[in-house]
Coordinates of C-alpha atoms in Angstrom, one line a residue:
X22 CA 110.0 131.4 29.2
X23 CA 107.3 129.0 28.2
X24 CA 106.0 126.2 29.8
X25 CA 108.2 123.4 28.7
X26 CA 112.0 125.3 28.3
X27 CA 113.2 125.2 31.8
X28 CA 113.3 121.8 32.7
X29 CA 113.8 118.5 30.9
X30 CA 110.9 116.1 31.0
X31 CA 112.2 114.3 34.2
X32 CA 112.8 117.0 36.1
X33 CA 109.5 118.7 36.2
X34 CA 108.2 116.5 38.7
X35 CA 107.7 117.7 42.4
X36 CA 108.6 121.1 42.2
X37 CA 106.3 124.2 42.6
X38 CA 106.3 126.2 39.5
X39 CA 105.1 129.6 39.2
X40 CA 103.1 131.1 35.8
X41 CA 101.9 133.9 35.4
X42 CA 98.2 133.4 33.5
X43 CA 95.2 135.1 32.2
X44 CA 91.8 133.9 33.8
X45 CA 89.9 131.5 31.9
X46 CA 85.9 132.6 32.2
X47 CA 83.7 129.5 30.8
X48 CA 81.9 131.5 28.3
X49 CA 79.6 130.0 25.9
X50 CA 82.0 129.0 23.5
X51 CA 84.0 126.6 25.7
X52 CA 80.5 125.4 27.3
X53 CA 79.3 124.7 23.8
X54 CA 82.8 123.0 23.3
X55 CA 82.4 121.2 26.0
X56 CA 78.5 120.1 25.6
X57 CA 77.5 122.1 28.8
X58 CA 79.0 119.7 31.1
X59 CA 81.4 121.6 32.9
X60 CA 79.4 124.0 35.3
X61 CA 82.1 126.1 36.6
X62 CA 82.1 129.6 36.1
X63 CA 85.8 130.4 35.6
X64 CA 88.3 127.3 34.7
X65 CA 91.3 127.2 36.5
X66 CA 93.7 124.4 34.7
X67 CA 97.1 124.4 33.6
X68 CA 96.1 124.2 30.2
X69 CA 98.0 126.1 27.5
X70 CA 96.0 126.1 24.9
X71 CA 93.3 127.7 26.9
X72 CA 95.6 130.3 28.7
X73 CA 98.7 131.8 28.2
X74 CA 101.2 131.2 30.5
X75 CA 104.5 132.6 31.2
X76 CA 106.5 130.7 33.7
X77 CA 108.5 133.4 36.7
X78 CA 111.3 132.7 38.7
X79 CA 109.8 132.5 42.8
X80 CA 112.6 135.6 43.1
X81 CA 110.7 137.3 40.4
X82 CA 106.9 136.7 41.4
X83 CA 105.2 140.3 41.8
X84 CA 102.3 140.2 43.9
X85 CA 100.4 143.6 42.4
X86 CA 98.9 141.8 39.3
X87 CA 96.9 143.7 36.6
X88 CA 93.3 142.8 36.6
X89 CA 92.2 139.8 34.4
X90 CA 95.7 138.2 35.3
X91 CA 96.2 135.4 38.0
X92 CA 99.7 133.9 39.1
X93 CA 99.4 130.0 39.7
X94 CA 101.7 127.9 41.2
X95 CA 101.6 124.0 40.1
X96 CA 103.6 121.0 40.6
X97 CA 103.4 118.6 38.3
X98 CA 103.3 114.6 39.8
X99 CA 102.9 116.1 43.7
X100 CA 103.6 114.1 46.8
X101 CA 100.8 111.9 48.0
X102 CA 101.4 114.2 51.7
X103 CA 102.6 117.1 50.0
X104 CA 105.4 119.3 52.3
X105 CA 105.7 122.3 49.5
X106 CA 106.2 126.0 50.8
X107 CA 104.4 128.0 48.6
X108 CA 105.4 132.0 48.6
X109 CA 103.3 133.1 50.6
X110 CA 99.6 132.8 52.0
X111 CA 98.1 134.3 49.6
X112 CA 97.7 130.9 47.6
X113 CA 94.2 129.3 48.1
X114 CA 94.0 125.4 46.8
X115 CA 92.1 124.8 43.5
X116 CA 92.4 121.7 42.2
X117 CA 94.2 118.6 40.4
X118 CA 94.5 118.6 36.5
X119 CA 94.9 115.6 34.4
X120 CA 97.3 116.8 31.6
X121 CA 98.9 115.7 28.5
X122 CA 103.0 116.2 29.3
X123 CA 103.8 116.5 25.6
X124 CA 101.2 119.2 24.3
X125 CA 99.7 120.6 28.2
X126 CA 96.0 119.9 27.1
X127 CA 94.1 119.4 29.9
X128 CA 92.1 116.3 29.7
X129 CA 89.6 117.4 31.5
X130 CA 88.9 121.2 30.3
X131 CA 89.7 121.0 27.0
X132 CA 88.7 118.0 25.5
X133 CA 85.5 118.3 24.7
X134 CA 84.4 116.7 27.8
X135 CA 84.4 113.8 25.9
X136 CA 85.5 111.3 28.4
X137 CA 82.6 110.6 30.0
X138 CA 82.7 107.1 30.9
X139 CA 86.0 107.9 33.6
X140 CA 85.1 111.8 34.6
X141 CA 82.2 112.8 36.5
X142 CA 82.1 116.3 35.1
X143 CA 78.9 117.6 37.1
X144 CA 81.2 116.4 40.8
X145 CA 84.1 118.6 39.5
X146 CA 84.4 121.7 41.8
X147 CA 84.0 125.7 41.2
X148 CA 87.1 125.9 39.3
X149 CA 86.5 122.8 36.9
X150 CA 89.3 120.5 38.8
X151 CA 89.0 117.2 40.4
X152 CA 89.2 118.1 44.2
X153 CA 90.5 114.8 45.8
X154 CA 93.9 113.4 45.2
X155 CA 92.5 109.9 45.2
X156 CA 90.3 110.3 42.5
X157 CA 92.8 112.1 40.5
X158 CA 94.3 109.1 40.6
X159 CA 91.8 106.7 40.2
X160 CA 90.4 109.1 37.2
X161 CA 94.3 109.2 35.4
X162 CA 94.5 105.6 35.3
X163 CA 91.2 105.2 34.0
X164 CA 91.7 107.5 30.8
X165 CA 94.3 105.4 29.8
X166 CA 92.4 102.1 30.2
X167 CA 89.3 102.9 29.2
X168 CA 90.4 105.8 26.4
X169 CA 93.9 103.5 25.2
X170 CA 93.6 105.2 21.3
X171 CA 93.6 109.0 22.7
X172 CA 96.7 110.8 22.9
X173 CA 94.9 113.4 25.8
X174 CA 94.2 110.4 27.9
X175 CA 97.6 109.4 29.1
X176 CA 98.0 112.7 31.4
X177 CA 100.3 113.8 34.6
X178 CA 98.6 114.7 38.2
X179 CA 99.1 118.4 38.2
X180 CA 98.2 120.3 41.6
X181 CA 97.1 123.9 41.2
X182 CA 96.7 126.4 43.6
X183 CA 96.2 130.2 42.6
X184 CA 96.7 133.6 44.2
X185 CA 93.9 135.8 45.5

């Protein structure tokens, strides 16, 4: 099922999601893409283009994954106090994403790092994610303001955690 099938655009928000997902190493081509400015060593976003992603039903989630595979769990628009249940705790936290709704480019991974002026892309943490809600914020409202012609600038809050 891919990412955008299940639910209508409204309906996304606040809900964990499961997706199954490859893991995204920061190899030299995305470092060159991205002008060497994103230090992580593995990217973990909800970013289709970079990954692909096959959304599971929390029934279906099988914990035995082949190597080179992760299993995320996101919510799109969380809580400010979030109260989620996750499947089990196995999940660590990794991270908020700032992502386009209509095409699920991350603004931050897979843009070029172009957005300088509103992300501090050295302070992003080991898996290339903002790591504070508040800034998340503060850096989603900013795109838009600042970045008002770019389509990847007007982005949804997506929290990320990731089995281990």
């Amino acid at each position: 099922m891919s990412i955008t099938e299940k639910y209508q655009y409204y309906e996304k928000y606040g809900h964990i999601r499961y997706f199954y997902s490859d893991r995204c190493w920061n190899n030299e081509s995305l470092k060159k893409f991205n002008h060497n400015k994103i230090l992580a060593r593995e990217l973990v976003t909800f970013d289709c283009g970079l990954m692909d992603m096959q959304e599971v039903e929390k029934k279906q989630i099988k914990f035995d994954l082949p190597r080179g595979q992760q299993l995320l769990a996101v919510i799109i628009r969380p809580e400010i106090e979030p109260n989620y249940l996750l499947e089990n705790d196995n999940f660590i936290f990794c991270g908020y994403d700032l992502v386009e709704a209509t095409t699920y480019i991350s603004a931050i991974t897979n843009c070029g790092a172009g957005y300088e002026e509103v992300i501090s892309y050295k302070t992003l943490n080991e898996y290339g994610l903002i790591s504070a809600y508040r800034e998340a914020v503060n850096t989603q409202l900013s795109l838009s303001e600042k970045y008002p012609d770019e389509n990847h600038a007007y982005c949804e809050i997506v929290e990320i955690w990731r089995m281990v």
